[in-house]
Coordinates of C-alpha atoms in Angstrom, one line a residue:
M1 CA -97.0 100.4 -115.7
R2 CA -98.3 103.6 -114.1
V3 CA -96.5 106.9 -114.8
R4 CA -97.0 110.1 -113.0
G5 CA -95.4 113.6 -112.9
I6 CA -93.8 116.2 -115.2
Y7 CA -92.1 113.6 -117.3
A8 CA -95.2 111.4 -117.8
T9 CA -95.8 112.0 -121.5
A10 CA -92.3 111.2 -122.5
L11 CA -91.9 108.3 -120.2
S12 CA -95.2 106.8 -121.1
H13 CA -94.4 107.0 -124.8
L14 CA -91.0 105.4 -124.1
F15 CA -92.7 102.5 -122.2
L16 CA -95.3 102.0 -124.9
K17 CA -92.6 101.7 -127.5
H18 CA -91.1 98.8 -125.6
G19 CA -94.3 96.9 -125.2
Y20 CA -95.4 98.0 -121.7
R21 CA -99.1 98.6 -120.9
I22 CA -99.9 102.0 -119.4
V23 CA -102.6 101.8 -116.6
Q24 CA -104.4 104.6 -114.8
P25 CA -103.3 107.3 -117.3
S26 CA -104.5 110.8 -116.8
E27 CA -107.0 112.1 -119.4
V28 CA -104.3 114.3 -121.0
I29 CA -101.9 111.3 -121.3
A30 CA -104.6 109.0 -122.7
G31 CA -105.5 111.6 -125.3
R32 CA -101.9 112.3 -126.3
L33 CA -101.0 108.7 -126.7
N34 CA -104.3 107.6 -128.1
I35 CA -104.7 104.8 -125.4
G36 CA -107.8 103.7 -123.6
F37 CA -108.5 104.0 -119.9
D38 CA -107.2 100.9 -118.2
N39 CA -107.6 101.2 -114.5
S40 CA -106.0 97.9 -113.5
P41 CA -103.6 98.1 -110.6
P42 CA -100.0 98.7 -111.7
D43 CA -97.2 96.2 -111.3
A44 CA -94.8 99.2 -111.1
T45 CA -95.0 103.0 -110.8
V46 CA -92.7 105.7 -112.1
K47 CA -93.1 109.1 -110.6
D48 CA -91.2 112.3 -109.8
A49 CA -88.9 112.3 -106.8
E50 CA -86.7 114.8 -105.0
D51 CA -83.3 115.8 -106.2
D52 CA -84.2 115.9 -109.9
S53 CA -85.0 112.2 -110.0
V54 CA -87.7 109.8 -111.0
L55 CA -88.6 107.0 -108.6
V56 CA -89.4 103.4 -109.8
I57 CA -91.3 101.3 -107.3
G58 CA -93.2 98.1 -107.5
K59 CA -93.1 94.3 -107.7
P60 CA -89.5 93.3 -107.9
S61 CA -89.4 91.7 -111.4
E62 CA -91.5 94.3 -113.2
A63 CA -90.0 97.3 -111.4
V64 CA -86.4 96.2 -112.0
S65 CA -87.3 95.7 -115.7
A66 CA -88.6 99.3 -115.9
F67 CA -85.7 100.6 -114.0
E68 CA -83.2 99.0 -116.4
L69 CA -85.1 100.2 -119.5
L70 CA -85.0 103.8 -118.3
S71 CA -81.3 103.5 -117.4
R72 CA -80.5 102.2 -120.9
S73 CA -82.8 104.6 -122.8
L74 CA -81.8 107.8 -121.0
K75 CA -78.1 106.9 -120.9
F76 CA -76.7 109.9 -119.1
V77 CA -78.0 109.3 -115.6
F78 CA -77.1 108.6 -112.0
R79 CA -78.9 105.8 -110.4
K80 CA -79.2 104.0 -107.1
T81 CA -81.4 101.3 -105.7
S82 CA -82.5 100.4 -102.2
R83 CA -80.3 97.7 -100.7
V84 CA -83.5 96.0 -99.4
E85 CA -87.1 95.6 -100.6
V86 CA -89.4 98.0 -98.9
N87 CA -92.2 96.3 -96.9
S88 CA -90.4 92.9 -97.1
V89 CA -91.0 90.7 -94.0
Y90 CA -88.4 88.6 -92.2
L91 CA -88.1 86.3 -89.3
G92 CA -84.9 87.4 -87.5
R93 CA -82.8 86.5 -84.5
V94 CA -81.8 89.0 -81.9
E95 CA -78.0 89.1 -81.9
K96 CA -77.4 91.9 -79.4
V97 CA -79.4 94.2 -77.1
E98 CA -77.9 97.6 -76.3
Q99 CA -79.4 100.9 -75.1
G100 CA -83.0 99.7 -75.6
A101 CA -82.4 98.6 -79.2
C102 CA -81.9 95.2 -80.8
I103 CA -79.4 94.2 -83.5
V104 CA -81.3 91.6 -85.5
D105 CA -79.9 89.1 -88.0
V106 CA -82.4 88.4 -90.8
G107 CA -80.0 86.5 -93.0
D108 CA -79.8 88.8 -96.0
F109 CA -78.5 91.6 -93.8
K110 CA -78.5 92.9 -90.3
G111 CA -80.8 95.6 -89.0
V112 CA -81.6 97.6 -85.9
L113 CA -85.0 97.4 -84.1
R114 CA -85.5 100.5 -82.0
D115 CA -88.4 99.0 -80.1
C116 CA -86.7 96.1 -78.3
R117 CA -89.1 95.8 -75.3
G118 CA -89.3 92.3 -74.0
L119 CA -86.7 90.8 -76.3
F120 CA -83.5 89.0 -75.3
V121 CA -80.5 87.6 -77.2
N122 CA -81.4 84.7 -79.5
D123 CA -85.1 85.5 -79.4
K124 CA -87.0 85.2 -82.7
I125 CA -88.9 88.2 -84.0
I126 CA -90.9 89.0 -87.1
V127 CA -89.8 92.3 -88.5
G128 CA -90.7 94.5 -91.5
V129 CA -88.6 96.9 -93.6
P130 CA -90.5 100.2 -93.4
K131 CA -88.4 102.3 -95.8
P132 CA -85.7 102.1 -98.4
W133 CA -82.1 101.7 -97.4
W134 CA -79.7 103.5 -99.8
K135 CA -76.5 103.0 -98.0
E136 CA -74.1 100.2 -98.9
G137 CA -73.3 99.3 -95.3
G138 CA -74.7 99.9 -91.9
L139 CA -77.7 98.5 -90.1
V140 CA -81.0 98.6 -91.9
E141 CA -83.9 100.1 -90.0
L142 CA -86.5 97.5 -89.0
A143 CA -89.9 97.7 -87.4
R144 CA -92.2 95.4 -85.5
E145 CA -95.0 96.7 -87.6
F146 CA -95.1 95.0 -91.0
R147 CA -97.3 94.9 -94.1
V148 CA -98.7 92.2 -96.3
L149 CA -99.1 94.0 -99.7
G150 CA -101.9 93.5 -102.2
D151 CA -102.9 95.4 -105.3
Y152 CA -105.7 97.3 -103.6
V153 CA -104.9 97.1 -99.8
S154 CA -102.1 96.4 -97.4
L155 CA -102.8 94.5 -94.2
I156 CA -100.8 96.0 -91.3
H157 CA -99.6 93.9 -88.4
G158 CA -99.1 96.0 -85.3
K159 CA -101.3 99.0 -86.2
P160 CA -105.0 98.1 -86.0
S161 CA -106.4 101.2 -87.8
I162 CA -107.8 102.1 -91.2
A163 CA -105.7 104.4 -93.5
F164 CA -106.0 105.6 -97.0
S165 CA -103.7 106.6 -99.9
E166 CA -103.5 110.4 -100.3
Y167 CA -105.2 110.0 -103.6
I168 CA -108.4 108.7 -102.0
R169 CA -110.1 111.8 -101.0
D170 CA -113.9 111.2 -101.6
R171 CA -115.6 110.9 -98.2
E172 CA -118.3 108.5 -99.4
L173 CA -115.8 106.2 -101.0
K174 CA -113.8 106.2 -97.7
N175 CA -116.9 105.3 -95.8
R176 CA -117.7 102.4 -98.2
L177 CA -114.1 101.1 -98.0
S178 CA -114.1 101.4 -94.2
A179 CA -117.2 99.3 -94.0
I180 CA -115.6 96.6 -96.1
A181 CA -112.5 96.6 -93.9
L182 CA -114.5 96.4 -90.7
S183 CA -116.6 93.5 -91.9
K184 CA -113.6 91.5 -93.0
L185 CA -111.0 92.4 -90.3
L186 CA -113.2 92.6 -87.2
G187 CA -111.4 90.8 -84.3
S188 CA -108.2 90.2 -86.4
R189 CA -106.2 93.0 -84.6
L190 CA -104.9 93.9 -88.1
G191 CA -105.0 97.3 -89.7
V192 CA -105.5 98.1 -93.3
K193 CA -104.3 100.8 -95.7
F194 CA -106.3 101.3 -99.0
R195 CA -103.8 101.8 -101.8
S196 CA -104.6 104.4 -104.6
S197 CA -105.8 101.6 -107.0
A198 CA -108.7 100.9 -104.6
R199 CA -110.4 104.0 -106.2
F200 CA -111.1 102.0 -109.3
A201 CA -111.8 98.5 -107.8
D202 CA -115.1 96.8 -107.5
P203 CA -116.1 96.2 -103.9
E204 CA -116.1 92.4 -104.5
D205 CA -112.5 92.6 -105.8
I206 CA -111.5 94.4 -102.6
E207 CA -113.3 91.9 -100.4
T208 CA -111.7 89.0 -102.3
E209 CA -108.3 90.5 -101.9
I210 CA -108.6 91.1 -98.2
E211 CA -109.7 87.5 -97.7
A212 CA -106.7 86.3 -99.7
L213 CA -104.3 88.5 -97.8
L214 CA -105.7 87.3 -94.5
G215 CA -105.0 83.7 -95.6
E216 CA -101.4 84.7 -96.6
Y217 CA -100.9 86.5 -93.2
K218 CA -102.0 83.3 -91.3
K219 CA -99.6 81.2 -93.4
L220 CA -96.8 83.7 -92.7
M221 CA -97.4 83.5 -89.0
E222 CA -97.5 79.7 -89.0
A223 CA -94.3 79.6 -91.1
A224 CA -92.6 81.8 -88.5
K225 CA -93.2 79.2 -85.9
S226 CA -91.5 76.4 -87.8
V227 CA -88.8 77.8 -90.1
E228 CA -85.2 78.2 -88.9
T229 CA -84.1 81.7 -88.3
P230 CA -83.2 83.9 -90.0
A231 CA -85.5 83.7 -93.0
K232 CA -87.3 85.9 -95.5
L233 CA -91.1 85.4 -95.1
R234 CA -92.5 87.7 -97.7
T235 CA -91.2 89.7 -100.7
G236 CA -91.6 93.5 -100.6
E237 CA -91.2 96.1 -103.4
F238 CA -88.1 97.1 -105.4
I239 CA -87.4 100.8 -105.2
G240 CA -84.8 102.7 -107.3
L241 CA -84.0 106.3 -108.2
I242 CA -82.8 107.6 -111.5
S243 CA -81.3 111.2 -111.4
L244 CA -82.0 113.0 -114.7
T245 CA -79.1 115.1 -116.0
S246 CA -79.7 117.9 -118.5
I247 CA -78.6 115.5 -121.3
A248 CA -81.2 112.9 -120.2
K249 CA -83.9 115.6 -120.2
K250 CA -83.1 116.4 -123.8
I251 CA -83.7 112.7 -124.7
L252 CA -87.0 113.0 -122.9
D253 CA -87.7 116.2 -124.9
H254 CA -87.2 114.1 -128.1
E255 CA -89.7 111.4 -126.8
R256 CA -92.3 114.0 -126.0
R257 CA -91.9 115.9 -129.3
S258 CA -92.9 112.7 -131.2
V259 CA -96.3 112.9 -129.3
T260 CA -97.1 116.6 -128.8
P261 CA -95.6 120.0 -129.5
T262 CA -92.5 120.4 -127.4
V263 CA -90.1 123.4 -127.4
P264 CA -86.3 122.8 -126.9
G265 CA -85.5 122.6 -123.2
H266 CA -89.1 121.7 -122.2
H267 CA -88.2 119.3 -119.4
E268 CA -85.4 121.6 -118.0
L269 CA -87.8 124.5 -117.9
K270 CA -90.7 122.4 -116.5
N271 CA -88.5 121.2 -113.7
L272 CA -87.3 124.8 -113.0
G273 CA -90.9 126.0 -112.5
F274 CA -91.9 127.4 -115.9
S275 CA -95.0 125.2 -116.4
D276 CA -97.3 128.1 -117.2
E277 CA -95.0 129.7 -119.7
L278 CA -94.5 126.3 -121.4
D279 CA -98.3 125.6 -121.5
L280 CA -98.8 129.0 -123.1
V281 CA -96.3 128.7 -125.9
E282 CA -96.9 125.0 -126.7
N283 CA -100.6 125.7 -126.8
L284 CA -99.9 128.3 -129.5
V285 CA -98.1 125.7 -131.5
G286 CA -101.1 123.4 -131.2
K287 CA -103.1 126.3 -132.7
G288 CA -100.9 126.6 -135.7
C289 CA -98.0 128.8 -134.7
S290 CA -94.4 127.8 -135.7
L291 CA -92.7 125.6 -133.1
N292 CA -89.3 127.2 -134.1
L293 CA -90.8 130.7 -133.7
V294 CA -92.4 130.2 -130.3
G295 CA -89.4 128.2 -129.0
K296 CA -87.1 131.0 -130.1
G297 CA -89.3 133.6 -128.4
L298 CA -89.5 131.7 -125.1
R299 CA -85.7 131.2 -125.1
E300 CA -85.1 135.0 -125.8
W301 CA -87.5 135.8 -122.9
V302 CA -85.6 133.4 -120.5
I303 CA -82.2 134.7 -121.6
R304 CA -83.4 138.3 -121.0
K305 CA -84.7 137.4 -117.5
I306 CA -81.4 135.7 -116.7
S307 CA -79.4 138.8 -117.7
E308 CA -81.6 140.9 -115.4
T309 CA -81.3 138.7 -112.3
K310 CA -78.8 139.6 -109.6
R311 CA -78.7 136.7 -107.2
F312 CA -78.5 133.0 -108.2
R313 CA -78.9 129.8 -106.2
I314 CA -76.4 127.2 -107.2
L315 CA -77.5 123.6 -107.0
H316 CA -74.7 121.0 -107.2
Y317 CA -76.0 117.4 -107.8
S318 CA -73.6 114.6 -106.7
P319 CA -74.1 110.9 -107.5
V320 CA -73.0 110.2 -103.9
K321 CA -74.2 113.0 -101.7
G322 CA -77.3 114.1 -103.6
V323 CA -78.0 117.8 -104.0
R324 CA -76.0 120.5 -102.2
E325 CA -76.7 124.2 -102.4
L326 CA -73.5 126.2 -102.7
T327 CA -72.9 129.8 -101.3
P328 CA -75.1 131.9 -103.6
G329 CA -73.6 134.0 -106.4
F330 CA -74.3 137.5 -107.7
L331 CA -74.3 138.2 -111.4
K332 CA -71.1 140.0 -112.2
I333 CA -71.0 139.6 -116.0
F334 CA -73.5 138.3 -118.6
K335 CA -72.6 137.8 -122.2
L336 CA -73.9 135.9 -125.2
V337 CA -71.1 134.1 -126.9
E338 CA -71.9 132.5 -130.2
G339 CA -75.6 132.6 -129.2
K340 CA -75.1 130.9 -125.8
A341 CA -75.5 132.5 -122.4
C342 CA -72.3 132.8 -120.4
I343 CA -72.2 134.3 -116.9
I344 CA -69.8 135.0 -114.2
L345 CA -71.2 134.8 -110.7
E346 CA -69.3 136.3 -107.8
R347 CA -69.4 134.5 -104.5
V348 CA -68.1 136.2 -101.4
F349 CA -67.1 134.0 -98.5
T350 CA -67.9 134.9 -94.9
S351 CA -66.3 132.1 -93.0
K352 CA -62.9 130.3 -92.7
G353 CA -62.1 126.9 -94.1
V354 CA -60.0 125.2 -96.8
Y355 CA -60.6 125.2 -100.5
D356 CA -61.3 121.6 -101.7
G357 CA -58.5 120.2 -103.7
L358 CA -56.4 123.3 -103.5
G359 CA -55.3 122.9 -99.9
V360 CA -55.4 126.6 -99.6
E361 CA -56.9 128.4 -96.5
K362 CA -60.2 130.1 -97.1
L363 CA -60.7 133.4 -95.3
P364 CA -63.6 135.8 -94.9
G365 CA -63.7 138.2 -97.8
D366 CA -62.2 135.8 -100.3
R367 CA -64.1 135.7 -103.6
D368 CA -64.9 133.0 -106.2
L369 CA -65.5 134.0 -109.8
L370 CA -67.7 131.1 -111.0
I371 CA -67.7 130.8 -114.8
I372 CA -70.8 129.1 -116.2
R373 CA -71.3 128.6 -120.0
E374 CA -74.5 127.3 -121.5
G375 CA -73.8 123.9 -123.1
S376 CA -70.4 123.5 -121.5
Y377 CA -69.3 120.4 -119.6
V378 CA -67.2 122.6 -117.2
V379 CA -68.0 124.9 -114.3
S380 CA -64.9 126.8 -113.3
H381 CA -64.3 128.1 -109.7
N382 CA -61.5 130.8 -109.6
Y383 CA -60.6 131.9 -106.1
F384 CA -59.1 135.4 -105.2
R385 CA -58.0 137.3 -102.2
N386 CA -57.6 141.0 -102.5
G387 CA -57.6 140.6 -106.3
N388 CA -54.8 138.0 -106.2
W389 CA -55.5 134.6 -107.8
L390 CA -55.2 131.7 -105.3
G391 CA -56.0 128.9 -107.7
S392 CA -58.9 127.3 -109.7
Y393 CA -61.0 124.3 -109.2
I394 CA -62.4 123.1 -112.6
N395 CA -65.5 121.0 -112.1
V396 CA -66.5 118.5 -114.8
N397 CA -70.3 118.3 -115.0
T398 CA -73.2 117.9 -117.3
P399 CA -74.3 121.1 -119.1
P400 CA -75.8 123.5 -116.5
E401 CA -79.5 124.3 -116.5
L402 CA -79.9 128.0 -116.4
A403 CA -82.9 130.0 -115.4
P404 CA -83.5 133.4 -113.7
G405 CA -82.1 133.1 -110.2
I406 CA -80.9 129.4 -110.5
V407 CA -78.1 127.3 -111.8
K408 CA -77.9 123.6 -111.4
Y409 CA -75.8 120.8 -112.8
H410 CA -74.8 117.2 -112.2
D411 CA -71.3 116.8 -110.9
L412 CA -69.3 114.1 -112.8
V413 CA -67.0 113.5 -109.9
V414 CA -63.6 114.0 -111.7
D415 CA -62.1 117.5 -111.5
V416 CA -58.9 119.4 -112.4
I417 CA -56.9 121.6 -110.0
V418 CA -54.8 124.5 -111.2
K419 CA -52.6 126.5 -108.8
P420 CA -50.2 129.4 -109.5
G421 CA -46.9 128.2 -110.9
E422 CA -48.0 124.6 -111.1
G423 CA -49.3 122.3 -113.8
P424 CA -52.9 120.9 -113.8
V425 CA -53.7 118.0 -111.5
L426 CA -56.5 115.5 -112.3
V427 CA -58.4 114.3 -109.2
D428 CA -61.0 111.7 -108.3
L429 CA -60.7 109.6 -111.4
D430 CA -60.5 106.5 -109.3
Q431 CA -63.7 107.5 -107.5
L432 CA -65.4 107.9 -110.8
S433 CA -64.2 104.5 -111.9
I434 CA -65.6 102.9 -108.7
L435 CA -69.0 104.6 -109.2
K436 CA -69.1 103.3 -112.8
T437 CA -68.3 99.8 -111.6
K438 CA -71.1 100.0 -109.1
E439 CA -73.4 101.3 -111.9
V440 CA -74.1 104.5 -109.9
V441 CA -72.7 106.5 -112.8
S442 CA -73.7 105.3 -116.3
E443 CA -71.1 104.1 -118.8
H444 CA -72.0 107.1 -121.1
L445 CA -71.3 109.6 -118.3
Y446 CA -68.1 107.9 -117.4
I447 CA -66.7 108.1 -120.9
L448 CA -67.9 111.7 -121.3
A449 CA -66.3 112.8 -117.9
K450 CA -62.9 111.2 -118.8
K451 CA -62.9 112.8 -122.2
V452 CA -63.7 116.3 -120.9
A453 CA -61.1 116.0 -118.0
E454 CA -58.4 115.0 -120.5
L455 CA -59.2 118.1 -122.6
I456 CA -58.9 120.3 -119.6
V457 CA -55.5 118.8 -118.6
R458 CA -54.2 119.4 -122.1
K459 CA -55.3 123.0 -122.2
P460 CA -56.1 124.3 -118.6
E461 CA -55.6 127.9 -119.6
A462 CA -58.9 127.7 -121.6
Y463 CA -60.8 127.2 -118.4
V464 CA -59.0 129.3 -115.8
C465 CA -59.5 132.9 -115.0
E466 CA -56.4 134.4 -113.3
N467 CA -57.2 138.2 -113.6
Y468 CA -59.9 139.4 -111.3
W469 CA -59.9 142.8 -112.8
K470 CA -60.3 141.6 -116.4
S471 CA -62.6 138.7 -115.7
E472 CA -64.8 139.6 -118.7
E473 CA -62.0 138.4 -121.0
C474 CA -62.4 134.9 -119.5
L475 CA -65.8 134.5 -121.2
A476 CA -64.1 134.6 -124.5
L477 CA -62.2 131.4 -123.7
K478 CA -63.4 128.0 -124.9

């Protein structure tokens, strides 16, 4: 198992506890975990990804095992997996030709091949899957170019060139690897990409692997002549994403704390861009300062910076749509309530539309008082026109991550609508149930979201702000 990124210490410790072997660790990770340097190629890799996620990729059996372990251990997560293995290879049959593209049946699914030159209905074609496919339906993108994956190199059919992983930067090493590739592949019309593990390999091992992959490529091409279409010719790589909520990051904090000094909120702050500040205070702990004292000092500094910030970006993470940035908010009120930061952001709309769930027209000049409480499972949108309350949309979510100029949270799908003169209405519980059944939303998040929604329905007034002119009083509510 290879682990990279800002969660590497915590995740590596978690994998070690469950019997995994960590390969290609950084010097820092090897020192913290007291493990030797094993530069073997990994069966699976875990690394940072966009949208507050970690990506798991590798050989299907090993990568699926790692993916499931993380899902179980971190509990409060969103997750999704590619419908197809990346770089898998298929023999397909052209089912339809339209507008220069082919619809290809490969058996496990149907895909679209954009480059359809010279192909007709019922023709056989070998295709590769060049990228993950996250959608449940639709046609998977296919390519004539395909790869035969190894630990150190990938042979590339359809692109006779030499390429290198971004982690291979040494010019002399590139020259040596290029010489090996040219000696083994001359006349084959195949390309090669050297994977990151090639940095640590003996030249003989690379030569041996290229020879082995050439043999597998020839067998694949022979099989394509005889097998019935459609058929899978070669396995690719599993790829999955686990979106880390603020609760999951606290679990990672606990893992990291058992290895090295870790202040509360470490992974939240790290993800929000406070690496230098964290390095400073945690280095002080390593030199003998009190963890509680420096942690308290860092928190007070962050809270003060939040109170002094005027404009906030608002990042809304959805298990279905990914991250969406809302209309920014401007700090109207900041208050510490029982030691926790509570803020009201005012958002002013400049375009027409309809407020989701409320069914009320949105007009330029309307305002949203967005109430955000540290540690709360609710973010409350309260809409006003000329000071008159139009209604409230109470969003159930994981506790928001707060930093100067930014608020982000993971939406738990289910919400409660409150309109003037009407009782609360619970919405999207059925969608939440579907996502739980599909294992996109974890069982832990499903139970949590239902519980919070039920509390809101029983006492909606605790989460609604109806008086624009006395909005500060709303922060005193639970």
